[in-house]
CSV table of C-alpha atoms in Angstrom, one decimal:
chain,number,residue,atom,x,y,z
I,1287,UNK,CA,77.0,-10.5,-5.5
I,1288,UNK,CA,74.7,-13.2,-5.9
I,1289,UNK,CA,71.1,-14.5,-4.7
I,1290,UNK,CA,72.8,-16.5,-1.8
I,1291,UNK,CA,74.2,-12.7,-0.5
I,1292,UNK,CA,70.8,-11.8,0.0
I,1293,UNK,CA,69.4,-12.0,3.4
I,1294,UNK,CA,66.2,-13.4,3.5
I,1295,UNK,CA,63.3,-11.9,5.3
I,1296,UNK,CA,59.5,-11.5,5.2
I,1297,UNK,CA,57.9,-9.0,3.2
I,1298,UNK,CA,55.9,-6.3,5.2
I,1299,UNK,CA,52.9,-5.9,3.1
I,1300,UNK,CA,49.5,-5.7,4.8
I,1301,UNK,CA,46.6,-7.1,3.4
I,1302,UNK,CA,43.1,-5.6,3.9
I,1303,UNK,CA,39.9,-8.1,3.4
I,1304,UNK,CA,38.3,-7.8,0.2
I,1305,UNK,CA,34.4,-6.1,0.3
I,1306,UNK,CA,32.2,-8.8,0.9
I,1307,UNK,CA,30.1,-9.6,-2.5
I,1308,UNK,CA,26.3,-10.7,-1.9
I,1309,UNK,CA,26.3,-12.9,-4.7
I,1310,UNK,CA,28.8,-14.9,-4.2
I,1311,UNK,CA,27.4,-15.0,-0.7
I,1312,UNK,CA,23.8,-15.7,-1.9
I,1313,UNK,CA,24.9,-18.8,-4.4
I,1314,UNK,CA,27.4,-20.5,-2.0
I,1315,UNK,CA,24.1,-20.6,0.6
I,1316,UNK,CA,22.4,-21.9,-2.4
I,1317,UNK,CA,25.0,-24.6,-3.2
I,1318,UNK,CA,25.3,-25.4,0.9
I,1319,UNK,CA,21.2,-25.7,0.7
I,1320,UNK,CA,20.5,-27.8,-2.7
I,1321,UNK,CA,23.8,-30.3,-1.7
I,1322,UNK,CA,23.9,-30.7,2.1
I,1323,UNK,CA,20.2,-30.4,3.3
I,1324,UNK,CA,18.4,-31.5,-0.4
I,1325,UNK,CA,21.2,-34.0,-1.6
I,1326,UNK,CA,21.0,-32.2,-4.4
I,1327,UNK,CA,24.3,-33.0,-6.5
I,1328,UNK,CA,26.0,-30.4,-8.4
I,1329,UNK,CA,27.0,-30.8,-11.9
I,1330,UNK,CA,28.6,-28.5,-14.5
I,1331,UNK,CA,27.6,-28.3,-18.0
I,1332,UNK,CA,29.0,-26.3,-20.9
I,1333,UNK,CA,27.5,-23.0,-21.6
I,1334,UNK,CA,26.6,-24.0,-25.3
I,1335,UNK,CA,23.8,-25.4,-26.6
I,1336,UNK,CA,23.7,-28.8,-27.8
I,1337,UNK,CA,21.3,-28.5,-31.0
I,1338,UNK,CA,20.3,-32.0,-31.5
I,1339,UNK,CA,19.5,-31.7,-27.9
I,1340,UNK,CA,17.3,-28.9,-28.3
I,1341,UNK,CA,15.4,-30.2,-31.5
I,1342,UNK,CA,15.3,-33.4,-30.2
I,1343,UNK,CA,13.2,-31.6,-27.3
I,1344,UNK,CA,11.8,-28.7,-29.2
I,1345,UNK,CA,13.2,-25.8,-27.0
I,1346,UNK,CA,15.0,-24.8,-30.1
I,1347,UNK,CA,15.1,-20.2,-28.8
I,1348,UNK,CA,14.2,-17.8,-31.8
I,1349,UNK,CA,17.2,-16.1,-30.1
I,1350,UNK,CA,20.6,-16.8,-29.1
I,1351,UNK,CA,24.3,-16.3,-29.3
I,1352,UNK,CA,25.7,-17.8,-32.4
I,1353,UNK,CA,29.2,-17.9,-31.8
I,1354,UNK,CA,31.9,-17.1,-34.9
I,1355,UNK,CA,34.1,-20.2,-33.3
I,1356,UNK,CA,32.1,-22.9,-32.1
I,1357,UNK,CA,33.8,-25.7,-30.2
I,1358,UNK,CA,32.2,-28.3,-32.1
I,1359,UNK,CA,29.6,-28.4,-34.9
I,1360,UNK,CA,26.9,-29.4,-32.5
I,1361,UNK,CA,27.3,-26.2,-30.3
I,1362,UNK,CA,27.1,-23.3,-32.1
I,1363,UNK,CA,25.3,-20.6,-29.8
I,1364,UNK,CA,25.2,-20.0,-26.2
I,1365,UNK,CA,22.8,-21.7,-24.2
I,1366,UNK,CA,19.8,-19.6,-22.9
I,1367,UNK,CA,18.7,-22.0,-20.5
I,1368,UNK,CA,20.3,-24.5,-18.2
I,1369,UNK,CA,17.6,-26.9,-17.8
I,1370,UNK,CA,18.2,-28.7,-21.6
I,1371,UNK,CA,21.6,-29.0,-21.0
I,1372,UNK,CA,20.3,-31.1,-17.1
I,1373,UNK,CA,17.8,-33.2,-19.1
I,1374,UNK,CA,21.1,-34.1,-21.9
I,1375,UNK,CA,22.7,-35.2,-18.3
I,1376,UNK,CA,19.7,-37.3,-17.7
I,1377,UNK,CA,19.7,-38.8,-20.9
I,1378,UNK,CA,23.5,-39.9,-20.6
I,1379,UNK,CA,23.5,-41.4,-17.0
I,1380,UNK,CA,19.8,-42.7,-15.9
I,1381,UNK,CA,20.6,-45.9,-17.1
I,1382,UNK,CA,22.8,-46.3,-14.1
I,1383,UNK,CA,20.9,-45.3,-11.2
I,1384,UNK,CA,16.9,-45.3,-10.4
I,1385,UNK,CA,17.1,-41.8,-9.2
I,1386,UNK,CA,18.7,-38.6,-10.4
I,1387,UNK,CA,19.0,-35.3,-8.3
I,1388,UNK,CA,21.4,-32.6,-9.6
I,1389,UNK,CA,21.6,-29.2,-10.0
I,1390,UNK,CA,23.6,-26.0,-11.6
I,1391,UNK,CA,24.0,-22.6,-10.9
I,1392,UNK,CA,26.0,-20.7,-14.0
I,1393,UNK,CA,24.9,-18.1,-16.1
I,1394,UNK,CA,23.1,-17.9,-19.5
I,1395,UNK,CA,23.3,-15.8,-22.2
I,1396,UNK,CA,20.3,-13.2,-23.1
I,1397,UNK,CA,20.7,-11.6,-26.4
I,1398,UNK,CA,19.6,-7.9,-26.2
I,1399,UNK,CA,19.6,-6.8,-29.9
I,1400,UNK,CA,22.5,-5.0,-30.3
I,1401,UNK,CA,24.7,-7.3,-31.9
I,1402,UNK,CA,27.8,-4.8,-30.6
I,1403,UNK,CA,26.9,-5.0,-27.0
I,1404,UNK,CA,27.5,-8.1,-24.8
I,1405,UNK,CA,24.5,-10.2,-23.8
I,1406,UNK,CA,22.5,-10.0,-20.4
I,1407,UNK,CA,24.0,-12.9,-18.5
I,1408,UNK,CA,21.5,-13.8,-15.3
I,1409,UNK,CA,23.3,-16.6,-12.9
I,1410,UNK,CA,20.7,-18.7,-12.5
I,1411,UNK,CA,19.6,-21.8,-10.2
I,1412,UNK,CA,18.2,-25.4,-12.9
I,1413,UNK,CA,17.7,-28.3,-11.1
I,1414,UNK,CA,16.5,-31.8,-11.9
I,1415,UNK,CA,15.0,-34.8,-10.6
I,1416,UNK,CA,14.2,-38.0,-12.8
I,1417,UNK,CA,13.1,-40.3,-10.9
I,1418,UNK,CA,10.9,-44.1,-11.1
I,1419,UNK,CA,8.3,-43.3,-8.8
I,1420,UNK,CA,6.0,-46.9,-8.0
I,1421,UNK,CA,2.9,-44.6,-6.8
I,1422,UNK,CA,-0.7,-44.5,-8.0
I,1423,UNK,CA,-0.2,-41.1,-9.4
I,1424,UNK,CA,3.8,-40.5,-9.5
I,1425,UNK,CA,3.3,-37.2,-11.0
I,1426,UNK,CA,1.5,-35.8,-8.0
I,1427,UNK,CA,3.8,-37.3,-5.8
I,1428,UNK,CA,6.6,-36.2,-7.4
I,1429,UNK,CA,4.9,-33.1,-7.9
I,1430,UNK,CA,4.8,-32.3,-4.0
I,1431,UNK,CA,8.5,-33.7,-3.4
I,1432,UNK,CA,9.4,-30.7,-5.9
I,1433,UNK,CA,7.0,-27.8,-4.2
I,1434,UNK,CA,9.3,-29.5,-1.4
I,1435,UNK,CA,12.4,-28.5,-2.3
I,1436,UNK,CA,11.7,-25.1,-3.8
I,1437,UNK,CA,10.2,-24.2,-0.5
I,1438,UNK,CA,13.5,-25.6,1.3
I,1439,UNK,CA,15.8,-24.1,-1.0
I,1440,UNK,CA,13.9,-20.3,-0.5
I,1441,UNK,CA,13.5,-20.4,3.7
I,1442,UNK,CA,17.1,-22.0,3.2
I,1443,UNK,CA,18.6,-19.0,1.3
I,1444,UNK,CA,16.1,-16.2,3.4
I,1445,UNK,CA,13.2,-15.5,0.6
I,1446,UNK,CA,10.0,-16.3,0.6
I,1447,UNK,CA,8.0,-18.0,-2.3
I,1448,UNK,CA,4.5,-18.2,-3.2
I,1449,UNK,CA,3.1,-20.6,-5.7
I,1450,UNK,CA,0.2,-20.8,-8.0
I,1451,UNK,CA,-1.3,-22.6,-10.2
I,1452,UNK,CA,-0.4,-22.3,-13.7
I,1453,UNK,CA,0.6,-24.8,-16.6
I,1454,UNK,CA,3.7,-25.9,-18.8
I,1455,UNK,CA,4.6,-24.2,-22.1
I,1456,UNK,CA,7.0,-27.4,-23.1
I,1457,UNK,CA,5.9,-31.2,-22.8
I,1458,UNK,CA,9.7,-31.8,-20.9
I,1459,UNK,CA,8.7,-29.7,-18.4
I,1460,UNK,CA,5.8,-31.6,-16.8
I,1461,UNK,CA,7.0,-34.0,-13.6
């Protein structure tokens, strides 16, 4: 009796590959697109809101997840968009560099009116570039390096995109 009676020897289990899964597929070409070829860095934020983040930029949703056990009294609800949670990033480090170019993929949290159902929970793709720009008209010019990298980031990960003209619904959102 005893574990040093037993005679070792390999277990004979085969192991089958698992299905392939498109989206997983789809954001590590994203990732390999916005970091290698953009230099693009990736950053992860948490999936709450920060509210004096979001009043303090006025993208404050009418709807959102209010959770029962925040982690802090600052983030009470799920975050509906990534991009407030970049520009907090911004705020924090852009004292120490002259230029900022980071990205997230991760998903956000869509309420869908039925307080008993979960939430529609898109991955989606936020980036962000904050950048001094010595230029004539920086916004233009920073303008075109974005059109840039959206068109380099869609040929990268095989769609196409088409742009038109249109304006901004929130004052952060202008280059």
């Amino acid at each position: 009796y005893g574990y040093d009676n037993i005679t070792p020897c390999q277990p004979q289990v085969s192991l089958a590959r698992p299905h392939p899964n498109a989206q997983k597929r789809f954001e590590r070409k994203a990732r390999r697109v916005m970091s290698e070829r953009l230099g693009f860095d990736e950053v992860m934020t948490y999936s709450f809101d920060s509210d004096p983040l979001l009043a303090k930029i006025d993208a404050t949703p009418d709807e959102r997840l209010t959770l029962k056990n925040p982690i802090s009294a600052e983030m009470t609800s799920m975050r509906t968009s990534i991009i407030p949670n970049l520009l907090g990033f911004v705020e924090r480090n852009h004292r120490a560099v002259d230029a900022l170019r980071f990205y997230e993929i991760g998903r956000i949290f869509i309420p869908n009116g039925d307080t008993q159902a979960l939430p529609h929970q898109p991955v989606t793709l936020s980036a962000v570039w904050a950048q001094s720009i010595a230029d004539s008209d920086p916004d233009a010019t920073l303008f075109f390096h974005l059109k840039g990298v959206i068109e380099s980031l869609t040929q990268g990960v095989g769609r196409n995109v088409r742009f038109t003209q249109g304006g901004v619904a929130r004052p952060w959102a202008h280059p």
